[in-house]
Each structure stands twice: as structure tokens, then as C-alpha cells.
Amino acid sequence: MTNRRVLISGASVAGPALAFWLHRYGFTPTVVERAPELRDGGYAVDFRGASLRVLDRMGLRGAVEAAATRMGDVTYVDGDDRPLVVTPSTYQSGELEILRGDLSRILYDATKDDTEYVFGDSITGITEHGDGVAVTFAHGEPREFDLVIGADGLHSNVRSLVFGDEREFRHDLGYYVSICTVPNHLGLDHTGRFYNEPNRTVGVYSARDNNEAKVMFWFGADRLDHDHRDVEQQRRIVEERFAGVGWETTALLDAMRAAPDFYFDSASQIKLGSYARGRVALVGDAAYCAAPLSGMGTSLAVVGAYVLAGELASASHETAFAAYEREMRPFVDACQKLAEGNGKWFVPPTRAWLKFRNLNYKLLPYLPWRKLIEELPLKAGNAITLKPYAGAPV
Ligand SMILES: Cc1cc2nc3c(=O)[nH]c(=O)nc-3n(C[C@H](O)[C@H](O)[C@H](O)COP(=O)(O)OP(=O)(O)OC[C@H]3O[C@@H](n4cnc5c(N)ncnc54)[C@H](O)[C@@H]3O)c2cc1C
């Protein structure tokens, strides 16, 4: 086999999942992760459709189920915390839901004995030559690899180095989201409580067996000029956007100030003409981020890793990268399309829309097209037929 040494940038979901399969096929994967250690915690992510079959083939479904959030319904409330409408768990939590950090830990534990992990470093240069790639790092010594794969998320470093500026490929959907861990002061028991005002959604759900909660702040806005590294500035943006918003919002903003973690970003998609260039390819959010509004990012990352590794085990990298793209493209399109339609439902722009949304959710159990609507995410999650790659259990 050629192309044995594969460098993967990013140790979240797509990176370790790819390392899992590459090792299974006889490759030697190395994963470089910018964070000083595995990033624990994080928000809830879910599995739907084909990704569950990949988990089965990895033999990891049981481990993911054991760590699942077991989330129940989400209740939309008014300013006095009175229930307006209840949505079933499948709307938010898919078929199987887990905290992103817990999933990373499971994938890391399943690969760490056979994969070299380098934490606290980042690729600074990628130079392709006749039969390999010379890679330089911010801290480590330069090294030679046969292939480099970017699994480093929405703001992928590998993509910037090889494909070009992020602005060429990033499509903002017109929403921003912030999420952090707070005390479960509402006493939620495996449930969520969401509150809306026009263009703003505040949602809280319990996590880690109700020992903590995650609070999400969503708002609609055109592109903001904010500094990705300036967390203080981002906290202020959230505070300004949610100043005067009712329900529990003031207490939740205070809790955000004291939170041990903090995430803030635009809801954006990545759309690339090609997922590979020469000996470099992208997987997961780096290649085809679908945005949190789709609920499909984890499925795409896990399935993408399975397909990319399977194709690389079957052919030269040129043929494999082309096949990977052919297999993934319709699945990616279906998952990204889902997000484009979800924004107004999740962050209603006006009072009229808000009323319309709540009425729809209320009437949905009685509407003849209920099944059609409820099955949309499942349809997207199954918009790929998994090939039985040699060496992968079916
Ligand atoms: C608020 C929110 C809610 C979400 N909800 C859901 C959901 O309900 N369902 C769902 O399926 N998906 C959801 N997602 C999306 C999901 O988290 C992603 O699609 C998924 O994590 C993609 O995995 P990934 O490994 O491709 O990228 P990421 O998880 O983004 O990981 C990228 C990794 O690369 C590392 N990295 C970055 N830069 C460098 C560098 N220069 N060098 C080395 N490493 C680097 C990062 O530290 C990180 O570990 C949500 C996302 C957000 C933000």
C-alpha cells in the first residue's frame, strides 16, 4: 500500500473517526490538535440515519448509547414560564444524542493506542512534492507525510493553507449562536425549555444527568465584524443582543459570565467545489459544514470519515478522493438544505412568525402532512447508501 502515512488536523469528531478507519485498513495516522488536550464537554450533538450504521460498524454504538443525553421533550414557554407548546425529543435530539466532548472521548479512546496524537500544535505549512507532502508545525519539527487531511472544523486551518481564504467558501445563514455550561437552576430533568422574542431564542437544556445545564443564545443578524479570538467581545455582543429580553434571560446572562466554557460563532455552511486538492483533502465541518441549524454535522463527520478511509483503502489517492466526493455530495446537499429551511422555525424573525410557528407545532399532531415534516431530517440522514468497503464489517 502507498500513501501509508496520513496526517490529520483536528481531534474532535471527524479526525479521530478517520484515524479509526485508517488504522483498520493498515494506514499509519497521526492526529495534530491545536488544543492542549482533548476538548471535553461542549453541546449536544446527534446521530440520524446512516451515521448510526457507521457507529455499528465501528462497534461503538453501545459506548455512545451509554453516554447518551437521554433528552426528553422541549417546551417553548412565554415570559412567565407558562408552556406554549411542547415538541418531542426527536426534533432536537435526533435518534441518539451525546455531548460532543463525550463523543470525542469515545473516539479518542478507541484510537489512542494505534494513533499518534500530538496536542497543542498546529500545521503552519503544507508543501506537496512528487510523492509526498512536507509539513511544518508551529512547535514540532517539520515532517514528511503521504497525505494530509483537514478535519479542523468550520474555520479549517488546512483549508486556508491549501484551498484559499475562508470567505470564498463560507455562507452565513444570518444567525449567530452562543452556548455555554451553567448551573441547572431551573431544575430541568432531561428536558429543555426555550423562550422566544422576535429574532431571539434563549434555550436551556439539562446535561450530565441534570447536574448541569447548557444555555444557548440564538439571534438573527447579518455578518458581524467580531474577533474570533476575543471572547470578552463576544460575551458583550450576546449581552447587548439579549438586554431586556424576558423570561429567565437576565439570570442566564449572569450565569454565562461565570461559565467555565463559552462558544460563539455564526451559523455558517462551507460549500466547496471540490473536497480535495492534490494530496490534501478535507472531512467533516472543514469540508461541508452544514451549520448547527441542520443537526446533521456529526452525522456528516462520522459518515465522511468512513467513506474517505474506505475509498483510500481501495484505490490511489486521486481515484479515492474523486470517489469520496461522488459518494458524499448528495448527502451533503441534503443535510445543508435542511439547515437553510430551519432558521425561521428556530429563530422566528417577527411576532407574527412566532405565533405561526407555535400554532404549527400545536396543530402538527393533527395535520395530515405531519409524518412528511417529521421525517425530513431522517430522510436527509439516510441520503447516502454506505458501501461495504473491504475490511469494514457490514
Ligand atoms: C452550538 C452548536 C450546536 C450543534 N448542534 C449539533 C447537533 O445538534 N447535531 C449535530 O449533528 N451537530 C451539531 N453541531 C455540529 C457539530 O458539532 C459539528 O458538525 C461536528 O462537531 C463536526 O466535527 P468536526 O470534527 O468536523 O469539527 P469540529 O468538531 O469543529 O472539530 C474541529 C477540531 O479541529 C481543531 N482545530 C481547529 N483548528 C486547528 C488547527 N489549526 N490545528 C489543529 N487542530 C485544529 C479544533 O480544536 C477541534 O478539535 C453543532 C454545532 C454547534 C456549534
PDB file of N, CA and C and ligand atoms in Angstrom, residues 8-16 31-35 37-39 43-48 92-94 97-98 100 103-104 118 121-123 150-158 161 177-179 205 216 218 263-266 283-302, ligand 1:
ATOM      1  N   ILE A   8      -3.615  13.995  10.044  1.00  0.00           N
ATOM      2  CA  ILE A   8      -4.974  14.535  10.180  1.00  0.00           C
ATOM      3  C   ILE A   8      -4.903  15.739  11.111  1.00  0.00           C
ATOM      4  N   SER A   9      -5.480  16.862  10.696  1.00  0.00           N
ATOM      5  CA  SER A   9      -5.523  18.057  11.555  1.00  0.00           C
ATOM      6  C   SER A   9      -6.887  18.133  12.219  1.00  0.00           C
ATOM      7  N   GLY A  10      -6.937  18.043  13.550  1.00  0.00           N
ATOM      8  CA  GLY A  10      -8.208  18.149  14.268  1.00  0.00           C
ATOM      9  C   GLY A  10      -8.588  16.860  14.978  1.00  0.00           C
ATOM     10  N   ALA A  11      -8.819  16.949  16.290  1.00  0.00           N
ATOM     11  CA  ALA A  11      -9.160  15.756  17.097  1.00  0.00           C
ATOM     12  C   ALA A  11     -10.500  15.949  17.789  1.00  0.00           C
ATOM     13  N   SER A  12     -11.550  16.187  17.011  1.00  0.00           N
ATOM     14  CA  SER A  12     -12.879  16.343  17.609  1.00  0.00           C
ATOM     15  C   SER A  12     -13.729  15.124  17.253  1.00  0.00           C
ATOM     16  N   VAL A  13     -14.399  15.178  16.089  1.00  0.00           N
ATOM     17  CA  VAL A  13     -15.232  14.049  15.667  1.00  0.00           C
ATOM     18  C   VAL A  13     -14.663  13.415  14.387  1.00  0.00           C
ATOM     19  N   ALA A  14     -14.579  14.236  13.318  1.00  0.00           N
ATOM     20  CA  ALA A  14     -14.144  13.693  12.029  1.00  0.00           C
ATOM     21  C   ALA A  14     -12.712  13.147  12.107  1.00  0.00           C
ATOM     22  N   GLY A  15     -11.824  13.851  12.820  1.00  0.00           N
ATOM     23  CA  GLY A  15     -10.415  13.448  12.877  1.00  0.00           C
ATOM     24  C   GLY A  15     -10.219  12.072  13.494  1.00  0.00           C
ATOM     25  N   PRO A  16     -10.659  11.873  14.757  1.00  0.00           N
ATOM     26  CA  PRO A  16     -10.495  10.549  15.361  1.00  0.00           C
ATOM     27  C   PRO A  16     -11.286   9.458  14.631  1.00  0.00           C
ATOM     28  N   VAL A  31      -2.557  12.405  14.359  1.00  0.00           N
ATOM     29  CA  VAL A  31      -3.537  13.489  14.512  1.00  0.00           C
ATOM     30  C   VAL A  31      -2.881  14.647  15.256  1.00  0.00           C
ATOM     31  N   VAL A  32      -2.925  15.833  14.665  1.00  0.00           N
ATOM     32  CA  VAL A  32      -2.424  17.023  15.358  1.00  0.00           C
ATOM     33  C   VAL A  32      -3.616  17.889  15.755  1.00  0.00           C
ATOM     34  N   GLU A  33      -3.669  18.280  17.020  1.00  0.00           N
ATOM     35  CA  GLU A  33      -4.805  19.063  17.542  1.00  0.00           C
ATOM     36  C   GLU A  33      -4.265  20.333  18.203  1.00  0.00           C
ATOM     37  N   ARG A  34      -4.881  21.440  17.831  1.00  0.00           N
ATOM     38  CA  ARG A  34      -4.403  22.723  18.345  1.00  0.00           C
ATOM     39  C   ARG A  34      -4.592  22.867  19.867  1.00  0.00           C
ATOM     40  N   ALA A  35      -5.712  22.342  20.369  1.00  0.00           N
ATOM     41  CA  ALA A  35      -5.985  22.453  21.812  1.00  0.00           C
ATOM     42  C   ALA A  35      -4.933  21.662  22.595  1.00  0.00           C
ATOM     43  N   GLU A  37      -5.254  19.734  25.050  1.00  0.00           N
ATOM     44  CA  GLU A  37      -5.739  18.390  25.381  1.00  0.00           C
ATOM     45  C   GLU A  37      -7.095  18.185  24.715  1.00  0.00           C
ATOM     46  N   LEU A  38      -7.615  16.962  24.815  1.00  0.00           N
ATOM     47  CA  LEU A  38      -8.902  16.666  24.193  1.00  0.00           C
ATOM     48  C   LEU A  38      -9.961  17.627  24.737  1.00  0.00           C
ATOM     49  N   ARG A  39     -10.773  18.204  23.848  1.00  0.00           N
ATOM     50  CA  ARG A  39     -11.760  19.203  24.286  1.00  0.00           C
ATOM     51  C   ARG A  39     -13.002  18.474  24.800  1.00  0.00           C
ATOM     52  N   TYR A  43     -21.601  21.039  23.619  1.00  0.00           N
ATOM     53  CA  TYR A  43     -23.054  20.980  23.461  1.00  0.00           C
ATOM     54  C   TYR A  43     -23.485  19.589  22.983  1.00  0.00           C
ATOM     55  N   ALA A  44     -24.795  19.398  22.923  1.00  0.00           N
ATOM     56  CA  ALA A  44     -25.321  18.095  22.489  1.00  0.00           C
ATOM     57  C   ALA A  44     -25.297  17.995  20.968  1.00  0.00           C
ATOM     58  N   VAL A  45     -24.846  16.858  20.464  1.00  0.00           N
ATOM     59  CA  VAL A  45     -24.884  16.593  19.019  1.00  0.00           C
ATOM     60  C   VAL A  45     -25.610  15.265  18.810  1.00  0.00           C
ATOM     61  N   ASP A  46     -26.168  15.098  17.615  1.00  0.00           N
ATOM     62  CA  ASP A  46     -26.983  13.887  17.467  1.00  0.00           C
ATOM     63  C   ASP A  46     -26.675  13.091  16.212  1.00  0.00           C
ATOM     64  N   PHE A  47     -27.113  11.853  16.263  1.00  0.00           N
ATOM     65  CA  PHE A  47     -26.947  10.912  15.150  1.00  0.00           C
ATOM     66  C   PHE A  47     -28.305  10.620  14.538  1.00  0.00           C
ATOM     67  N   ARG A  48     -28.289  10.563  13.214  1.00  0.00           N
ATOM     68  CA  ARG A  48     -29.511  10.167  12.494  1.00  0.00           C
ATOM     69  C   ARG A  48     -29.099   9.279  11.313  1.00  0.00           C
ATOM     70  N   GLN A  92     -35.185  17.857  18.479  1.00  0.00           N
ATOM     71  CA  GLN A  92     -33.905  18.463  18.854  1.00  0.00           C
ATOM     72  C   GLN A  92     -32.791  17.435  18.938  1.00  0.00           C
ATOM     73  N   SER A  93     -33.138  16.217  19.277  1.00  0.00           N
ATOM     74  CA  SER A  93     -32.095  15.275  19.711  1.00  0.00           C
ATOM     75  C   SER A  93     -31.862  14.101  18.777  1.00  0.00           C
ATOM     76  N   GLY A  94     -32.517  14.099  17.627  1.00  0.00           N
ATOM     77  CA  GLY A  94     -32.286  13.036  16.652  1.00  0.00           C
ATOM     78  C   GLY A  94     -32.613  11.667  17.206  1.00  0.00           C
ATOM     79  N   GLU A  97     -28.406  11.022  20.991  1.00  0.00           N
ATOM     80  CA  GLU A  97     -27.757  12.308  21.261  1.00  0.00           C
ATOM     81  C   GLU A  97     -26.705  12.151  22.354  1.00  0.00           C
ATOM     82  N   ILE A  98     -25.609  12.884  22.201  1.00  0.00           N
ATOM     83  CA  ILE A  98     -24.487  12.797  23.152  1.00  0.00           C
ATOM     84  C   ILE A  98     -23.795  14.158  23.165  1.00  0.00           C
ATOM     85  N   ARG A 100     -20.830  16.597  22.556  1.00  0.00           N
ATOM     86  CA  ARG A 100     -19.741  16.482  21.570  1.00  0.00           C
ATOM     87  C   ARG A 100     -18.440  16.008  22.214  1.00  0.00           C
ATOM     88  N   LEU A 103     -18.429  12.327  22.897  1.00  0.00           N
ATOM     89  CA  LEU A 103     -18.219  11.575  21.658  1.00  0.00           C
ATOM     90  C   LEU A 103     -16.730  11.597  21.283  1.00  0.00           C
ATOM     91  N   SER A 104     -16.105  12.769  21.382  1.00  0.00           N
ATOM     92  CA  SER A 104     -14.661  12.867  21.098  1.00  0.00           C
ATOM     93  C   SER A 104     -13.888  11.891  21.966  1.00  0.00           C
ATOM     94  N   VAL A 118      -0.860  14.378  18.639  1.00  0.00           N
ATOM     95  CA  VAL A 118       0.014  15.484  19.041  1.00  0.00           C
ATOM     96  C   VAL A 118      -0.895  16.644  19.430  1.00  0.00           C
ATOM     97  N   ASP A 121      -0.481  21.678  19.042  1.00  0.00           N
ATOM     98  CA  ASP A 121       0.316  22.093  17.885  1.00  0.00           C
ATOM     99  C   ASP A 121      -0.604  22.310  16.685  1.00  0.00           C
ATOM    100  N   SER A 122      -0.062  22.930  15.654  1.00  0.00           N
ATOM    101  CA  SER A 122      -0.878  23.282  14.503  1.00  0.00           C
ATOM    102  C   SER A 122       0.023  23.333  13.265  1.00  0.00           C
ATOM    103  N   ILE A 123      -0.553  22.955  12.136  1.00  0.00           N
ATOM    104  CA  ILE A 123       0.214  22.979  10.881  1.00  0.00           C
ATOM    105  C   ILE A 123       0.434  24.433  10.451  1.00  0.00           C
ATOM    106  N   GLY A 150      -7.586  17.636   6.407  1.00  0.00           N
ATOM    107  CA  GLY A 150      -8.082  18.678   7.311  1.00  0.00           C
ATOM    108  C   GLY A 150      -9.404  18.227   7.920  1.00  0.00           C
ATOM    109  N   ALA A 151      -9.393  18.001   9.247  1.00  0.00           N
ATOM    110  CA  ALA A 151     -10.628  17.693   9.991  1.00  0.00           C
ATOM    111  C   ALA A 151     -10.744  18.747  11.077  1.00  0.00           C
ATOM    112  N   ASP A 152     -10.409  19.981  10.712  1.00  0.00           N
ATOM    113  CA  ASP A 152     -10.247  21.037  11.719  1.00  0.00           C
ATOM    114  C   ASP A 152     -11.357  22.084  11.682  1.00  0.00           C
ATOM    115  N   GLY A 153     -12.549  21.630  11.322  1.00  0.00           N
ATOM    116  CA  GLY A 153     -13.752  22.411  11.591  1.00  0.00           C
ATOM    117  C   GLY A 153     -14.065  23.550  10.631  1.00  0.00           C
ATOM    118  N   LEU A 154     -15.096  24.292  11.018  1.00  0.00           N
ATOM    119  CA  LEU A 154     -15.625  25.395  10.188  1.00  0.00           C
ATOM    120  C   LEU A 154     -14.523  26.368   9.744  1.00  0.00           C
ATOM    121  N   HIS A 155     -13.627  26.706  10.659  1.00  0.00           N
ATOM    122  CA  HIS A 155     -12.553  27.658  10.321  1.00  0.00           C
ATOM    123  C   HIS A 155     -11.261  26.905  10.014  1.00  0.00           C
ATOM    124  N   SER A 156     -11.366  25.861   9.235  1.00  0.00           N
ATOM    125  CA  SER A 156     -10.244  24.946   8.984  1.00  0.00           C
ATOM    126  C   SER A 156      -8.942  25.648   8.591  1.00  0.00           C
ATOM    127  N   ASN A 157      -7.894  25.249   9.299  1.00  0.00           N
ATOM    128  CA  ASN A 157      -6.552  25.750   9.017  1.00  0.00           C
ATOM    129  C   ASN A 157      -6.014  25.140   7.715  1.00  0.00           C
ATOM    130  N   VAL A 158      -6.221  23.842   7.539  1.00  0.00           N
ATOM    131  CA  VAL A 158      -5.736  23.166   6.325  1.00  0.00           C
ATOM    132  C   VAL A 158      -6.409  23.760   5.093  1.00  0.00           C
ATOM    133  N   LEU A 161      -4.817  27.027   4.269  1.00  0.00           N
ATOM    134  CA  LEU A 161      -3.456  26.887   3.733  1.00  0.00           C
ATOM    135  C   LEU A 161      -3.458  26.377   2.289  1.00  0.00           C
ATOM    136  N   VAL A 177     -24.915  32.036  17.198  1.00  0.00           N
ATOM    137  CA  VAL A 177     -25.257  31.201  18.355  1.00  0.00           C
ATOM    138  C   VAL A 177     -24.127  31.255  19.374  1.00  0.00           C
ATOM    139  N   SER A 178     -24.541  31.338  20.632  1.00  0.00           N
ATOM    140  CA  SER A 178     -23.591  31.238  21.727  1.00  0.00           C
ATOM    141  C   SER A 178     -24.098  30.138  22.651  1.00  0.00           C
ATOM    142  N   ILE A 179     -23.182  29.367  23.186  1.00  0.00           N
ATOM    143  CA  ILE A 179     -23.600  28.288  24.091  1.00  0.00           C
ATOM    144  C   ILE A 179     -22.548  28.102  25.180  1.00  0.00           C
ATOM    145  N   TYR A 205     -31.132  23.440  28.295  1.00  0.00           N
ATOM    146  CA  TYR A 205     -31.442  22.019  28.482  1.00  0.00           C
ATOM    147  C   TYR A 205     -30.477  21.423  29.496  1.00  0.00           C
ATOM    148  N   MET A 216     -28.271  28.226  25.427  1.00  0.00           N
ATOM    149  CA  MET A 216     -27.994  28.685  24.061  1.00  0.00           C
ATOM    150  C   MET A 216     -28.649  30.040  23.861  1.00  0.00           C
ATOM    151  N   TRP A 218     -29.490  32.372  20.653  1.00  0.00           N
ATOM    152  CA  TRP A 218     -29.503  32.486  19.176  1.00  0.00           C
ATOM    153  C   TRP A 218     -30.063  33.846  18.788  1.00  0.00           C
ATOM    154  N   TYR A 263     -18.903  29.399  23.824  1.00  0.00           N
ATOM    155  CA  TYR A 263     -18.800  29.240  22.365  1.00  0.00           C
ATOM    156  C   TYR A 263     -19.622  30.335  21.722  1.00  0.00           C
ATOM    157  N   PHE A 264     -19.087  30.937  20.676  1.00  0.00           N
ATOM    158  CA  PHE A 264     -19.829  31.952  19.934  1.00  0.00           C
ATOM    159  C   PHE A 264     -19.389  31.886  18.481  1.00  0.00           C
ATOM    160  N   ASP A 265     -20.348  31.810  17.578  1.00  0.00           N
ATOM    161  CA  ASP A 265     -19.977  31.800  16.153  1.00  0.00           C
ATOM    162  C   ASP A 265     -21.217  32.060  15.306  1.00  0.00           C
ATOM    163  N   SER A 266     -20.980  32.296  14.036  1.00  0.00           N
ATOM    164  CA  SER A 266     -22.106  32.416  13.109  1.00  0.00           C
ATOM    165  C   SER A 266     -22.582  31.019  12.739  1.00  0.00           C
ATOM    166  N   VAL A 283     -12.460  16.804   5.555  1.00  0.00           N
ATOM    167  CA  VAL A 283     -13.553  15.938   6.011  1.00  0.00           C
ATOM    168  C   VAL A 283     -14.293  16.647   7.146  1.00  0.00           C
ATOM    169  N   GLY A 284     -15.574  16.353   7.312  1.00  0.00           N
ATOM    170  CA  GLY A 284     -16.356  16.967   8.393  1.00  0.00           C
ATOM    171  C   GLY A 284     -16.635  18.438   8.114  1.00  0.00           C
ATOM    172  N   ASP A 285     -16.781  19.215   9.189  1.00  0.00           N
ATOM    173  CA  ASP A 285     -17.125  20.636   9.034  1.00  0.00           C
ATOM    174  C   ASP A 285     -16.146  21.385   8.131  1.00  0.00           C
ATOM    175  N   ALA A 286     -14.889  20.993   8.126  1.00  0.00           N
ATOM    176  CA  ALA A 286     -13.888  21.666   7.290  1.00  0.00           C
ATOM    177  C   ALA A 286     -14.294  21.616   5.822  1.00  0.00           C
ATOM    178  N   ALA A 287     -14.893  20.507   5.411  1.00  0.00           N
ATOM    179  CA  ALA A 287     -15.246  20.311   4.000  1.00  0.00           C
ATOM    180  C   ALA A 287     -16.659  20.748   3.683  1.00  0.00           C
ATOM    181  N   TYR A 288     -17.608  20.457   4.605  1.00  0.00           N
ATOM    182  CA  TYR A 288     -19.023  20.661   4.254  1.00  0.00           C
ATOM    183  C   TYR A 288     -19.857  20.935   5.501  1.00  0.00           C
ATOM    184  N   CYS A 289     -19.389  21.914   6.287  1.00  0.00           N
ATOM    185  CA  CYS A 289     -20.149  22.280   7.483  1.00  0.00           C
ATOM    186  C   CYS A 289     -21.602  22.584   7.077  1.00  0.00           C
ATOM    187  N   ALA A 290     -22.538  21.991   7.808  1.00  0.00           N
ATOM    188  CA  ALA A 290     -23.952  22.179   7.448  1.00  0.00           C
ATOM    189  C   ALA A 290     -24.626  23.204   8.346  1.00  0.00           C
ATOM    190  N   ALA A 291     -23.902  23.670   9.391  1.00  0.00           N
ATOM    191  CA  ALA A 291     -24.394  24.643  10.382  1.00  0.00           C
ATOM    192  C   ALA A 291     -25.212  23.937  11.459  1.00  0.00           C
ATOM    193  N   PRO A 292     -25.127  24.442  12.708  1.00  0.00           N
ATOM    194  CA  PRO A 292     -25.866  23.794  13.807  1.00  0.00           C
ATOM    195  C   PRO A 292     -27.358  23.682  13.523  1.00  0.00           C
ATOM    196  N   LEU A 293     -27.905  24.550  12.670  1.00  0.00           N
ATOM    197  CA  LEU A 293     -29.343  24.515  12.379  1.00  0.00           C
ATOM    198  C   LEU A 293     -29.754  23.249  11.639  1.00  0.00           C
ATOM    199  N   SER A 294     -28.807  22.522  11.090  1.00  0.00           N
ATOM    200  CA  SER A 294     -29.183  21.301  10.360  1.00  0.00           C
ATOM    201  C   SER A 294     -29.293  20.104  11.292  1.00  0.00           C
ATOM    202  N   GLY A 295     -28.538  20.103  12.395  1.00  0.00           N
ATOM    203  CA  GLY A 295     -28.500  18.923  13.267  1.00  0.00           C
ATOM    204  C   GLY A 295     -27.853  17.726  12.591  1.00  0.00           C
ATOM    205  N   MET A 296     -27.065  17.976  11.551  1.00  0.00           N
ATOM    206  CA  MET A 296     -26.505  16.876  10.762  1.00  0.00           C
ATOM    207  C   MET A 296     -24.982  16.861  10.731  1.00  0.00           C
ATOM    208  N   GLY A 297     -24.350  17.826  11.419  1.00  0.00           N
ATOM    209  CA  GLY A 297     -22.894  17.955  11.320  1.00  0.00           C
ATOM    210  C   GLY A 297     -22.155  16.723  11.793  1.00  0.00           C
ATOM    211  N   THR A 298     -22.636  16.128  12.873  1.00  0.00           N
ATOM    212  CA  THR A 298     -21.962  14.953  13.421  1.00  0.00           C
ATOM    213  C   THR A 298     -22.139  13.758  12.490  1.00  0.00           C
ATOM    214  N   SER A 299     -23.352  13.619  11.958  1.00  0.00           N
ATOM    215  CA  SER A 299     -23.593  12.529  11.009  1.00  0.00           C
ATOM    216  C   SER A 299     -22.681  12.675   9.800  1.00  0.00           C
ATOM    217  N   LEU A 300     -22.565  13.909   9.290  1.00  0.00           N
ATOM    218  CA  LEU A 300     -21.705  14.136   8.119  1.00  0.00           C
ATOM    219  C   LEU A 300     -20.248  13.795   8.440  1.00  0.00           C
ATOM    220  N   ALA A 301     -19.802  14.198   9.643  1.00  0.00           N
ATOM    221  CA  ALA A 301     -18.399  13.970  10.014  1.00  0.00           C
ATOM    222  C   ALA A 301     -18.099  12.473  10.129  1.00  0.00           C
ATOM    223  N   VAL A 302     -19.006  11.734  10.769  1.00  0.00           N
ATOM    224  CA  VAL A 302     -18.767  10.304  11.007  1.00  0.00           C
ATOM    225  C   VAL A 302     -18.879   9.508   9.698  1.00  0.00           C
TER     226      VAL A 302
HETATM  227  C1  LIG B   1     -23.861  25.198  19.017  1.00  0.00           C
HETATM  228  C2  LIG B   1     -23.746  24.007  18.151  1.00  0.00           C
HETATM  229  C3  LIG B   1     -24.719  23.038  18.164  1.00  0.00           C
HETATM  230  C4  LIG B   1     -24.602  21.934  17.365  1.00  0.00           C
HETATM  231  N1  LIG B   1     -25.589  21.008  17.397  1.00  0.00           N
HETATM  232  C5  LIG B   1     -25.478  19.904  16.641  1.00  0.00           C
HETATM  233  C6  LIG B   1     -26.476  18.901  16.682  1.00  0.00           C
HETATM  234  O1  LIG B   1     -27.472  19.022  17.382  1.00  0.00           O
HETATM  235  N2  LIG B   1     -26.315  17.813  15.906  1.00  0.00           N
HETATM  236  C7  LIG B   1     -25.217  17.639  15.112  1.00  0.00           C
HETATM  237  O2  LIG B   1     -25.101  16.614  14.450  1.00  0.00           O
HETATM  238  N3  LIG B   1     -24.272  18.568  15.035  1.00  0.00           N
HETATM  239  C8  LIG B   1     -24.370  19.703  15.769  1.00  0.00           C
HETATM  240  N4  LIG B   1     -23.416  20.649  15.702  1.00  0.00           N
HETATM  241  C9  LIG B   1     -22.325  20.491  14.726  1.00  0.00           C
HETATM  242  C10 LIG B   1     -21.227  19.552  15.185  1.00  0.00           C
HETATM  243  O3  LIG B   1     -20.669  19.991  16.397  1.00  0.00           O
HETATM  244  C11 LIG B   1     -20.145  19.524  14.118  1.00  0.00           C
HETATM  245  O4  LIG B   1     -20.703  19.310  12.851  1.00  0.00           O
HETATM  246  C12 LIG B   1     -19.152  18.419  14.384  1.00  0.00           C
HETATM  247  O5  LIG B   1     -18.531  18.634  15.630  1.00  0.00           O
HETATM  248  C13 LIG B   1     -18.109  18.406  13.279  1.00  0.00           C
HETATM  249  O6  LIG B   1     -16.988  17.712  13.691  1.00  0.00           O
HETATM  250  P1  LIG B   1     -15.567  18.044  13.074  1.00  0.00           P
HETATM  251  O7  LIG B   1     -14.641  17.087  13.728  1.00  0.00           O
HETATM  252  O8  LIG B   1     -15.642  18.083  11.603  1.00  0.00           O
HETATM  253  O9  LIG B   1     -15.242  19.545  13.502  1.00  0.00           O
HETATM  254  P2  LIG B   1     -15.144  20.251  14.999  1.00  0.00           P
HETATM  255  O10 LIG B   1     -15.990  19.473  15.924  1.00  0.00           O
HETATM  256  O11 LIG B   1     -15.375  21.645  14.762  1.00  0.00           O
HETATM  257  O12 LIG B   1     -13.634  19.977  15.375  1.00  0.00           O
HETATM  258  C14 LIG B   1     -12.547  20.592  14.771  1.00  0.00           C
HETATM  259  C15 LIG B   1     -11.309  20.286  15.603  1.00  0.00           C
HETATM  260  O13 LIG B   1     -10.173  20.855  14.958  1.00  0.00           O
HETATM  261  C16 LIG B   1      -9.405  21.528  15.917  1.00  0.00           C
HETATM  262  N5  LIG B   1      -8.637  22.577  15.240  1.00  0.00           N
HETATM  263  C17 LIG B   1      -9.057  23.785  14.825  1.00  0.00           C
HETATM  264  N6  LIG B   1      -8.049  24.457  14.264  1.00  0.00           N
HETATM  265  C18 LIG B   1      -6.964  23.658  14.327  1.00  0.00           C
HETATM  266  C19 LIG B   1      -5.622  23.803  13.919  1.00  0.00           C
HETATM  267  N7  LIG B   1      -5.156  24.925  13.368  1.00  0.00           N
HETATM  268  N8  LIG B   1      -4.763  22.757  14.121  1.00  0.00           N
HETATM  269  C20 LIG B   1      -5.197  21.620  14.729  1.00  0.00           C
HETATM  270  N9  LIG B   1      -6.459  21.446  15.151  1.00  0.00           N
HETATM  271  C21 LIG B   1      -7.331  22.438  14.948  1.00  0.00           C
HETATM  272  C22 LIG B   1     -10.414  22.070  16.918  1.00  0.00           C
HETATM  273  O14 LIG B   1      -9.807  22.384  18.153  1.00  0.00           O
HETATM  274  C23 LIG B   1     -11.373  20.905  17.002  1.00  0.00           C
HETATM  275  O15 LIG B   1     -10.953  19.950  17.959  1.00  0.00           O
HETATM  276  C24 LIG B   1     -23.493  21.789  16.491  1.00  0.00           C
HETATM  277  C25 LIG B   1     -22.505  22.748  16.463  1.00  0.00           C
HETATM  278  C26 LIG B   1     -22.618  23.859  17.287  1.00  0.00           C
HETATM  279  C27 LIG B   1     -21.546  24.884  17.226  1.00  0.00           C
END
